[in-house]
PDB file of C-alpha atoms in Angstrom:
ATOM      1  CA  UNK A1189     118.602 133.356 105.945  1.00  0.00           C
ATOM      2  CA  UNK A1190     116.532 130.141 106.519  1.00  0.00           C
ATOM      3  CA  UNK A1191     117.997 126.651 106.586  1.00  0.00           C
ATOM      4  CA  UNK A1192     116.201 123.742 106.346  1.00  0.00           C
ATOM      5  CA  UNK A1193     116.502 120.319 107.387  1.00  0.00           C
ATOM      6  CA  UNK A1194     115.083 117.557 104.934  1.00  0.00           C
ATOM      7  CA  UNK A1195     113.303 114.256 106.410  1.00  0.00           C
ATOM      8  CA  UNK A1196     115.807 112.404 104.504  1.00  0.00           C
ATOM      9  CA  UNK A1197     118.896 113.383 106.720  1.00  0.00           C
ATOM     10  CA  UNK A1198     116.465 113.642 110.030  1.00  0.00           C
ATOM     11  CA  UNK A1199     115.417 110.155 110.331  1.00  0.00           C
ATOM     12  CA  UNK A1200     117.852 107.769 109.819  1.00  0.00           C
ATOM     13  CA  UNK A1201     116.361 104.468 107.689  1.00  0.00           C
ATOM     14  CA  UNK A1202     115.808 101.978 110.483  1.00  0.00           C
ATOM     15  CA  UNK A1203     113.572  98.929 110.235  1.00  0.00           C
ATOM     16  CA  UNK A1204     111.079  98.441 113.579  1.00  0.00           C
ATOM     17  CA  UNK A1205     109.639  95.425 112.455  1.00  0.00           C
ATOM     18  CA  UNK A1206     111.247  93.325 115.111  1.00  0.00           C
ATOM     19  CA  UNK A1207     109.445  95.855 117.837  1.00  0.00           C
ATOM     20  CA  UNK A1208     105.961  95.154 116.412  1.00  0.00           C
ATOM     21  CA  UNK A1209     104.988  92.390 117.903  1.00  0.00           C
ATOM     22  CA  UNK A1210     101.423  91.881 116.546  1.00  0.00           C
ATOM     23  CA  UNK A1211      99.908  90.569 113.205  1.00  0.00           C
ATOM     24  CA  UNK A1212      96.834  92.222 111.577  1.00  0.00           C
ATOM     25  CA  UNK A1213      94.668  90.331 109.384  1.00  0.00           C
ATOM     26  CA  UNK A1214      93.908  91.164 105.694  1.00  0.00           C
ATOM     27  CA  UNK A1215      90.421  89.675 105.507  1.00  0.00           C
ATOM     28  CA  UNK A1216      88.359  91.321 102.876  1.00  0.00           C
ATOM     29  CA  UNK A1217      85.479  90.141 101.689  1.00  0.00           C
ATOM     30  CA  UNK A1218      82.992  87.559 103.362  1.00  0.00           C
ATOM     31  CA  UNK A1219      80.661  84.664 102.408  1.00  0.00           C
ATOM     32  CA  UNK A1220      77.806  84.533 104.730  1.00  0.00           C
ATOM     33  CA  UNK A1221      75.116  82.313 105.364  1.00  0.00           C
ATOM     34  CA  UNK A1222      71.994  84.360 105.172  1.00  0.00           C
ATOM     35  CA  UNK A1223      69.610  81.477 106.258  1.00  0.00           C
ATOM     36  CA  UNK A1224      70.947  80.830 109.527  1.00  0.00           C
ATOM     37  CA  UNK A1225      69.782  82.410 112.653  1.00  0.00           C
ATOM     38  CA  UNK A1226      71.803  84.821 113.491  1.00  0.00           C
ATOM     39  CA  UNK A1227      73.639  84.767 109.942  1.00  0.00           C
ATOM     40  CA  UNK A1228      77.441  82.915 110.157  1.00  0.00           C
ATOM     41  CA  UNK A1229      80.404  83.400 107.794  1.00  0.00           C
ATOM     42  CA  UNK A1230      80.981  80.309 105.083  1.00  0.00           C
ATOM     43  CA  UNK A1231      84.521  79.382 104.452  1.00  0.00           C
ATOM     44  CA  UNK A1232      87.533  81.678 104.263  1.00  0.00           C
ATOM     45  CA  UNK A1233      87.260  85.174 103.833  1.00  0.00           C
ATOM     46  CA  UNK A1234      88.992  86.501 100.633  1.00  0.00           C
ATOM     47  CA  UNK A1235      92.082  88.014 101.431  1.00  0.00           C
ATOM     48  CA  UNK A1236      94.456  90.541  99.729  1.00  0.00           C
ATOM     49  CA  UNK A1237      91.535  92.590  97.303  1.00  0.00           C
ATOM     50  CA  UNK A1238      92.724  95.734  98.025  1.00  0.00           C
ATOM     51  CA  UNK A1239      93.194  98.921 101.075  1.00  0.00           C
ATOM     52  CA  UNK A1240      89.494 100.439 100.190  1.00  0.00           C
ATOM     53  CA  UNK A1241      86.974  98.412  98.641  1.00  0.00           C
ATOM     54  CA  UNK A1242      84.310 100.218  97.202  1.00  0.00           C
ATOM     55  CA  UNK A1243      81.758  98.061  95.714  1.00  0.00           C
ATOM     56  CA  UNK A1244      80.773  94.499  94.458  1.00  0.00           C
ATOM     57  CA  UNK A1245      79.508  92.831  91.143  1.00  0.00           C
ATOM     58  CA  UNK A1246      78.911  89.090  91.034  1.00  0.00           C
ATOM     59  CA  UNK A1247      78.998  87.405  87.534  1.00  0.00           C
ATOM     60  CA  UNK A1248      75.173  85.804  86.368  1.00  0.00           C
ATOM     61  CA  UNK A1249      77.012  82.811  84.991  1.00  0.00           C
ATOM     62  CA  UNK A1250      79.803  82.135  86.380  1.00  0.00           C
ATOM     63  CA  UNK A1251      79.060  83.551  89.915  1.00  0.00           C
ATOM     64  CA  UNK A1252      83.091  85.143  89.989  1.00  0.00           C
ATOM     65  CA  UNK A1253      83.102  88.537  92.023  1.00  0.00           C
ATOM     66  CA  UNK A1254      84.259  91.693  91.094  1.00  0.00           C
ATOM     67  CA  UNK A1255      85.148  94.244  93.113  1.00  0.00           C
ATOM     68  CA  UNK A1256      86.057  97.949  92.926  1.00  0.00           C
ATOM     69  CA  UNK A1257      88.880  98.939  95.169  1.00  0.00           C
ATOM     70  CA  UNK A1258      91.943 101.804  95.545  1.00  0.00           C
ATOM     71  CA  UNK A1259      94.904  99.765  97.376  1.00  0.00           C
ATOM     72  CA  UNK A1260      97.513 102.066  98.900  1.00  0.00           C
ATOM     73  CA  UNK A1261     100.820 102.123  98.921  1.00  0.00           C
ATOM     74  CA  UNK A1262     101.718 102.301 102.984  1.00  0.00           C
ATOM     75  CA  UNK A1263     104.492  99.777 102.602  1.00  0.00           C
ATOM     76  CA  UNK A1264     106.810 103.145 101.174  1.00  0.00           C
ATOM     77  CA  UNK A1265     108.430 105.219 103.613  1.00  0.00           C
ATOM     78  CA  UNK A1266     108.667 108.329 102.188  1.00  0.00           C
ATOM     79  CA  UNK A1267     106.949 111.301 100.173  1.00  0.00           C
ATOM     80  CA  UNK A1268     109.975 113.578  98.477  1.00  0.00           C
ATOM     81  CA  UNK A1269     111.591 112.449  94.863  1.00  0.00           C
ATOM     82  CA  UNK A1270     111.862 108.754  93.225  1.00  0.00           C
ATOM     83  CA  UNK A1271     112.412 106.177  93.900  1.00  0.00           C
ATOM     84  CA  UNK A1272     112.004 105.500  97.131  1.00  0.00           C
ATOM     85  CA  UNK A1273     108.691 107.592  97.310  1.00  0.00           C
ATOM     86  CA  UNK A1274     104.929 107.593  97.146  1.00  0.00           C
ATOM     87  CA  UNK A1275     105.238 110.785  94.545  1.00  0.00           C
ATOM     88  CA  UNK A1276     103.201 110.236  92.141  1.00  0.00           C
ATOM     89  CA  UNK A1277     101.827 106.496  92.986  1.00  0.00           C
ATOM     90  CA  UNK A1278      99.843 107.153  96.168  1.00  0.00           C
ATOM     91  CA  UNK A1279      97.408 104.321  96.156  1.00  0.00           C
ATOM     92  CA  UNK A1280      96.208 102.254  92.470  1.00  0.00           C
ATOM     93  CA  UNK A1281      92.879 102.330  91.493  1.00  0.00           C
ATOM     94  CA  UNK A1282      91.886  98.571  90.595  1.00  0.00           C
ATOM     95  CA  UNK A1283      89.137  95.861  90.058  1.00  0.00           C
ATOM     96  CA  UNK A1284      89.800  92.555  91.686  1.00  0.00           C
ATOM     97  CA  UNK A1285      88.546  89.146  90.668  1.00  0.00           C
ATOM     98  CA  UNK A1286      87.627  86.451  92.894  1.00  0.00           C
ATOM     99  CA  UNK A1287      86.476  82.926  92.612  1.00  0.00           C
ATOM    100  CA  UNK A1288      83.928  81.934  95.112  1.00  0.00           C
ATOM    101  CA  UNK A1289      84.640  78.548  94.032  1.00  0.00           C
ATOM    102  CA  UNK A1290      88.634  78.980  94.900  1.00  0.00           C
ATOM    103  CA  UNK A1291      88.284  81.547  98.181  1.00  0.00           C
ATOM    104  CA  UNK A1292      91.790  80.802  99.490  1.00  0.00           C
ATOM    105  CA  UNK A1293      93.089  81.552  95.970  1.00  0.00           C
ATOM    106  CA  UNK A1294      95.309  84.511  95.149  1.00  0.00           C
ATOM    107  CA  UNK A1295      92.740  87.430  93.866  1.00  0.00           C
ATOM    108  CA  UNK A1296      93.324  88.380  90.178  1.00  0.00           C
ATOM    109  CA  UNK A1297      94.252  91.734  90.169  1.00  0.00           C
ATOM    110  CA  UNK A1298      93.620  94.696  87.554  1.00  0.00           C
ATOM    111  CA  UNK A1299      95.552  97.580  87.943  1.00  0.00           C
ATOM    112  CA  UNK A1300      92.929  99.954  85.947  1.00  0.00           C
ATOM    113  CA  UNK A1301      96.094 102.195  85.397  1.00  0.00           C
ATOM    114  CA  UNK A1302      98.844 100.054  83.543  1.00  0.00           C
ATOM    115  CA  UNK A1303      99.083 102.261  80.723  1.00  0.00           C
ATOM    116  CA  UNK A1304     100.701 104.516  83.334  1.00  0.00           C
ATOM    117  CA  UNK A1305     103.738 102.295  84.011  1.00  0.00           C
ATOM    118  CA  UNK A1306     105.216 102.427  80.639  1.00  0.00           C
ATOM    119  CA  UNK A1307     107.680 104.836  79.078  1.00  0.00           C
ATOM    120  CA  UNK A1308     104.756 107.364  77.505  1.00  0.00           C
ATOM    121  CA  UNK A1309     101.832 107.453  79.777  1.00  0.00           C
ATOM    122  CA  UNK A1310      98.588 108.871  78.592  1.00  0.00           C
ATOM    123  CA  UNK A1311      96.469 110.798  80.907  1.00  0.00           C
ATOM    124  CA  UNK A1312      93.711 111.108  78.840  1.00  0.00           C
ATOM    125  CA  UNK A1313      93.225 107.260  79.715  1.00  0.00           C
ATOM    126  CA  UNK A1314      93.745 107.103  83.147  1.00  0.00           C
ATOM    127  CA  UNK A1315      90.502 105.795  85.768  1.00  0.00           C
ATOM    128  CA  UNK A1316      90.544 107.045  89.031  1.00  0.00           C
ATOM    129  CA  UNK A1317      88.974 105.889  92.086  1.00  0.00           C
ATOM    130  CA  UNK A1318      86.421 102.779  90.444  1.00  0.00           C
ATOM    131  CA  UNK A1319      82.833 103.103  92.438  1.00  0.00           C
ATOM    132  CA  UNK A1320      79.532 101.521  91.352  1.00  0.00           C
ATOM    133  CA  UNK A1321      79.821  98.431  88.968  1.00  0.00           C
ATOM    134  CA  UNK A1322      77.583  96.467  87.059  1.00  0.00           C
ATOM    135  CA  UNK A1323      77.580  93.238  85.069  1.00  0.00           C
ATOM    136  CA  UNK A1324      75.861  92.612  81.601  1.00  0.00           C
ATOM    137  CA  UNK A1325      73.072  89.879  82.325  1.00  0.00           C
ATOM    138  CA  UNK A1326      75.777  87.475  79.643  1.00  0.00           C
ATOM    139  CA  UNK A1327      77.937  87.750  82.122  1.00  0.00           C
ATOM    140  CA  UNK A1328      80.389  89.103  79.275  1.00  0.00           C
ATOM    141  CA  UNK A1329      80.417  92.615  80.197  1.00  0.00           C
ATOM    142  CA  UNK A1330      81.309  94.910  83.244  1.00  0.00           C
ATOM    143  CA  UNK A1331      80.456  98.317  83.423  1.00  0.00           C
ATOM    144  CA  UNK A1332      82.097 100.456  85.920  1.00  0.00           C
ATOM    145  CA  UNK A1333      82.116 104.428  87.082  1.00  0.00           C
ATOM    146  CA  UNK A1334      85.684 106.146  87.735  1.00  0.00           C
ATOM    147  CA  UNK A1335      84.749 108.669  90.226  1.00  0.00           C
ATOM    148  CA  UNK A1336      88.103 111.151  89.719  1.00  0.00           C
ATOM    149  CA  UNK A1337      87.896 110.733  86.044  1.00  0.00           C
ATOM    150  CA  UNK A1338      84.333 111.799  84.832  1.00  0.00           C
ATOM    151  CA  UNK A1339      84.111 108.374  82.555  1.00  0.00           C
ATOM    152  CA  UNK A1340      82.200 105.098  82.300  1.00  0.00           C
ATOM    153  CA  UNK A1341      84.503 101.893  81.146  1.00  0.00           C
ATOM    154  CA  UNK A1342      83.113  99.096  79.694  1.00  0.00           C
ATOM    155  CA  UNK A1343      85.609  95.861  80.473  1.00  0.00           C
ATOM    156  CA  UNK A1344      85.210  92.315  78.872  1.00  0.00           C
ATOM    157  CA  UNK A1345      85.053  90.177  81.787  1.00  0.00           C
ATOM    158  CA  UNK A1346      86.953  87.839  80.555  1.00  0.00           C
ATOM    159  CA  UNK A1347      89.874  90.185  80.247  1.00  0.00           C
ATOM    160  CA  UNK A1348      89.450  91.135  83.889  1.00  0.00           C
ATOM    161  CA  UNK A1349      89.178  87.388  84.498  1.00  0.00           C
ATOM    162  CA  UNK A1350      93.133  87.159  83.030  1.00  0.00           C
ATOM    163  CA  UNK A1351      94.465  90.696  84.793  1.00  0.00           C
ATOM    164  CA  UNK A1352      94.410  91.812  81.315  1.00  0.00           C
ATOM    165  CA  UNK A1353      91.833  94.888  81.327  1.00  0.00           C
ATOM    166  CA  UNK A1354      94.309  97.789  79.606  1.00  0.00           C
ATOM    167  CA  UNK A1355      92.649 101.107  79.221  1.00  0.00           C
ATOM    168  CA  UNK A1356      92.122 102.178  75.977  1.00  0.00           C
ATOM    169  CA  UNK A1357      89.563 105.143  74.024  1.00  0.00           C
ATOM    170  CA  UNK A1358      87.305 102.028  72.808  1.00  0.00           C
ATOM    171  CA  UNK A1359      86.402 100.875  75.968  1.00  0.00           C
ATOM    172  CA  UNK A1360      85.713 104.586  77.924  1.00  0.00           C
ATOM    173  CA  UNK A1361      82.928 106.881  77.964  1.00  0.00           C
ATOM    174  CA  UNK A1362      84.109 110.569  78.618  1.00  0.00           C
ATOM    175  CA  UNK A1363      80.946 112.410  80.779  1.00  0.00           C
ATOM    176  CA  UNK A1364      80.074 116.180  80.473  1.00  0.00           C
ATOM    177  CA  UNK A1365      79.570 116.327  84.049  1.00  0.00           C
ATOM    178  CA  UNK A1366      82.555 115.070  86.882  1.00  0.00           C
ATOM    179  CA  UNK A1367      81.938 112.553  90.164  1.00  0.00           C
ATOM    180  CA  UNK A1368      80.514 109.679  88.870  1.00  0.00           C
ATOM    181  CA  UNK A1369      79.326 107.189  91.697  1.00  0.00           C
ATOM    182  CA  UNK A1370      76.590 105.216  89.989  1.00  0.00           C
ATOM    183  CA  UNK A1371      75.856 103.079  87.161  1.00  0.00           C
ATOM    184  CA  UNK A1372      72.612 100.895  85.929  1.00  0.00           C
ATOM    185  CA  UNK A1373      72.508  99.490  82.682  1.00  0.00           C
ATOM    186  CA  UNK A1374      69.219  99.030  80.298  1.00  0.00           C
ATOM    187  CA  UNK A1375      70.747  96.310  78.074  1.00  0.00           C
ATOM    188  CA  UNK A1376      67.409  96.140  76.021  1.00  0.00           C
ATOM    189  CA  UNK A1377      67.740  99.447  74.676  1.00  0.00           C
ATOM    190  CA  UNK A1378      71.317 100.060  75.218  1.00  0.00           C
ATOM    191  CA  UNK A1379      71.645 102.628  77.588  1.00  0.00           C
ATOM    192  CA  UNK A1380      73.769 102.832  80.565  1.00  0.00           C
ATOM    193  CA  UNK A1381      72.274 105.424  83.444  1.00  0.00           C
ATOM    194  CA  UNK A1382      75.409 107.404  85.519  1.00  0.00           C
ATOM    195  CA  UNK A1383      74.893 109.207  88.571  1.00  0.00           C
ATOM    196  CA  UNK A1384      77.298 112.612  88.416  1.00  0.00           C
ATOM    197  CA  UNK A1385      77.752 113.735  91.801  1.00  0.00           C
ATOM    198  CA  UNK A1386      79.638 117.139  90.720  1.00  0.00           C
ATOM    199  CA  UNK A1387      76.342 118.444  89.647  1.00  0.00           C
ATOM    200  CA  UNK A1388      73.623 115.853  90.832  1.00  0.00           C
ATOM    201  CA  UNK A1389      72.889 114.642  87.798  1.00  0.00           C
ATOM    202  CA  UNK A1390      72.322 111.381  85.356  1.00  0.00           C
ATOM    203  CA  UNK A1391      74.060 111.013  82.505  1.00  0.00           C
ATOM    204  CA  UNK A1392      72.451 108.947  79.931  1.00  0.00           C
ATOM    205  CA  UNK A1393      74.919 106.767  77.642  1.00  0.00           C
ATOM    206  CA  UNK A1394      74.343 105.214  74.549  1.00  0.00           C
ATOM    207  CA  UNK A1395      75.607 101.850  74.604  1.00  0.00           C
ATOM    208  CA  UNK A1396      75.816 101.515  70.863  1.00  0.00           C
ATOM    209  CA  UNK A1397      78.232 103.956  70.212  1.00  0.00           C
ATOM    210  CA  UNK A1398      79.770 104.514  73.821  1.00  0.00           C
ATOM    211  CA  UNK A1399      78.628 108.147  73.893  1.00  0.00           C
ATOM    212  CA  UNK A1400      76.637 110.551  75.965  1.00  0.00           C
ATOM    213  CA  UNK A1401      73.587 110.681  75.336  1.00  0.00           C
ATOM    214  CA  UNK A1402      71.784 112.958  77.426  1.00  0.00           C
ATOM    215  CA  UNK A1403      72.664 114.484  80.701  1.00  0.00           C
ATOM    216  CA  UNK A1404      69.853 116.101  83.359  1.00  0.00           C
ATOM    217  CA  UNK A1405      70.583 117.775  86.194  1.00  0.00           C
ATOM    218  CA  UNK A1406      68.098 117.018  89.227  1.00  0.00           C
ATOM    219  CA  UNK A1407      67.515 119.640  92.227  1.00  0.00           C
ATOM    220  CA  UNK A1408      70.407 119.579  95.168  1.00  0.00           C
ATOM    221  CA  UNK A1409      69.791 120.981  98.070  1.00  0.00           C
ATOM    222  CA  UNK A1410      73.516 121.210  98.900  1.00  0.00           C
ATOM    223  CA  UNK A1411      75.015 124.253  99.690  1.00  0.00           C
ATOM    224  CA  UNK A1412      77.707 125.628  97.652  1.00  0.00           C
ATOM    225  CA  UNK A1413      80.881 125.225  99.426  1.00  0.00           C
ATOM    226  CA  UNK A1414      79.986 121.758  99.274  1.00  0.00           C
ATOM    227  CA  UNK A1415      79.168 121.559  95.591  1.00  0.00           C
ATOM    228  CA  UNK A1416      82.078 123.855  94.487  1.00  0.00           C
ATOM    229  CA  UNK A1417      84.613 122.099  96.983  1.00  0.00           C
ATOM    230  CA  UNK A1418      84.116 118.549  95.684  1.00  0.00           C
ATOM    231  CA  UNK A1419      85.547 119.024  92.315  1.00  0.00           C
ATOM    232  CA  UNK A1420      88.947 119.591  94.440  1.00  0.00           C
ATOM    233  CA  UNK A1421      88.649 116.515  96.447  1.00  0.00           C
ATOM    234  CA  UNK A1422      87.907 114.151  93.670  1.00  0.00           C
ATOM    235  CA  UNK A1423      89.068 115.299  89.993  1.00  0.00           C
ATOM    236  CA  UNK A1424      92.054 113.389  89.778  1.00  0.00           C
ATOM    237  CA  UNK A1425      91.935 115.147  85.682  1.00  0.00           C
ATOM    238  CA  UNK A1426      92.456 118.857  87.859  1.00  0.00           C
ATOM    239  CA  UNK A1427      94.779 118.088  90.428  1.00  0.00           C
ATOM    240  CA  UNK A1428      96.919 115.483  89.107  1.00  0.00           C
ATOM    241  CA  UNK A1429      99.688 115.133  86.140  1.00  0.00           C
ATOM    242  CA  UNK A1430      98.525 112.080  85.443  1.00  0.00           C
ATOM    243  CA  UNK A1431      95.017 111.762  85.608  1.00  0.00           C
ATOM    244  CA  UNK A1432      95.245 109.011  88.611  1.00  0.00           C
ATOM    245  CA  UNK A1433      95.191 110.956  91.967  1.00  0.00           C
ATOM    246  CA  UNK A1434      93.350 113.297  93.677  1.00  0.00           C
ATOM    247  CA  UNK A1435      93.037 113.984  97.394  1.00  0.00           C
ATOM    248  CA  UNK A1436      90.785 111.263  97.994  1.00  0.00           C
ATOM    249  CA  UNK A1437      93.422 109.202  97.052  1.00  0.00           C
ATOM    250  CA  UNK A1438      94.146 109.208 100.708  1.00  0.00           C
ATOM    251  CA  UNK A1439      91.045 111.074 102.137  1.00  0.00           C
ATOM    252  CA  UNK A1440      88.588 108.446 101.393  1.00  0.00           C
ATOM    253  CA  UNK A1441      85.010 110.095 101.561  1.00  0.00           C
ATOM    254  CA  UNK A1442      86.348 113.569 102.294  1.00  0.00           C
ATOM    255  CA  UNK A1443      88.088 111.786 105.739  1.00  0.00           C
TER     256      UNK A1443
END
């Protein structure tokens, strides 16, 4: 016979707060003076844009920054069943909106999942882990890569502007191949360029219809426990019940 003892009835639910006696700063993301000599910080960092921030867009009108980020959820105690628990909700994948004009305002925040929350979430939406991200030169449009996900969405800014991007088929491009990490965008001839780091290879999208286009694969001189292995780091689609997590959720980079 084997008994076990759960975590639950091990610990008991105390709060160390008290004990802690430092603050850590959640300073984010920096304006800096690239004139001076050595460069200096302008103003007050942004603050609260997320755990892992992955990349930055900045708006060609209206100069507003958007940034790709993951932010975890470290402030819950425990794995095991809900509620109470990280199960299922280990970090949200999100794009944050700040003002450069308003840095000590509160960030706009996009949860790139909402359609999760509700009573009847649909996988086949869900973005995981937002990378590379572009903006259309009328400042109208962002285009962003969801790494776990194997898609390209297309966001109205303005949308993101009001925390109001919902997922939905319209505004996603599925990918034939998975780890998307890159995106440029020909506007002129409507084509968006993707970088698929599951095979090494671009993915050409047509911007008209928000489909595939063409998809190459280029020579990798990776060796194939790497190439196989990523799949199972990143695919939030394989390893997840909900299309939002993956182990990278929490091993950032393979870490």
């Amino acid at each position: 016979e084997i008994y076990t003892l759960s975590l639950h009835d091990a610990l008991p639910i105390s709060n160390f707060d008290a004990y802690v006696n430092i603050t850590l700063p959640d300073d984010d993301v920096f304006a800096i003076d690239a004139n001076a000599n050595p460069p200096v910080a302008k103003g007050a960092p942004f603050t609260g844009v997320g755990t892992t921030l992955f990349n930055m867009a900045v708006n060609p009108k209206s100069g507003k920054i958007y940034v790709s980020n993951t932010d975890a959820h470290n402030d819950v105690r425990f794995e095991g069943p809900a509620p109470g628990s990280v199960r299922g909700k280990l970090v949200d994948s999100r794009i944050t909106v700040l003002d450069p004009a308003q840095p000590t305002a509160a960030p706009v925040v996009n949860n790139l999942n909402s359609h999760l929350l509700g009573a009847n979430p649909d996988p086949t939406l869900s973005r995981a882990f937002p990378q590379d991200l572009t903006v259309g030169k009328d400042g109208k449009t962002l285009y962003v890569v969801a790494q776990g996900s194997a898609k390209l969405a297309i966001y109205n800014t303005a949308d993101l502007e009001h925390g109001n991007a919902a997922p939905m088929t319209s505004n996603q491009v599925l990918l034939s191949a998975g780890g998307p990490t890159g995106v440029v965008v020909d506007e002129d001839n409507s084509r968006a360029y993707v970088l698929t780091r599951f095979d090494n290879g671009i993915s050409a999208v047509n911007l008209n219809n928000n489909k595939e286009h063409h998809h190459v694969v280029m020579f990798n001189p990776e060796p194939a426990e790497v190439t196989v292995g990523r799949p199972f780091l990143y695919d939030a689609t394989l390893t997840s019940d909900k299309g939002d997590q993956a182990c990278a959720s929490c091993h950032i980079g393979g870490d």
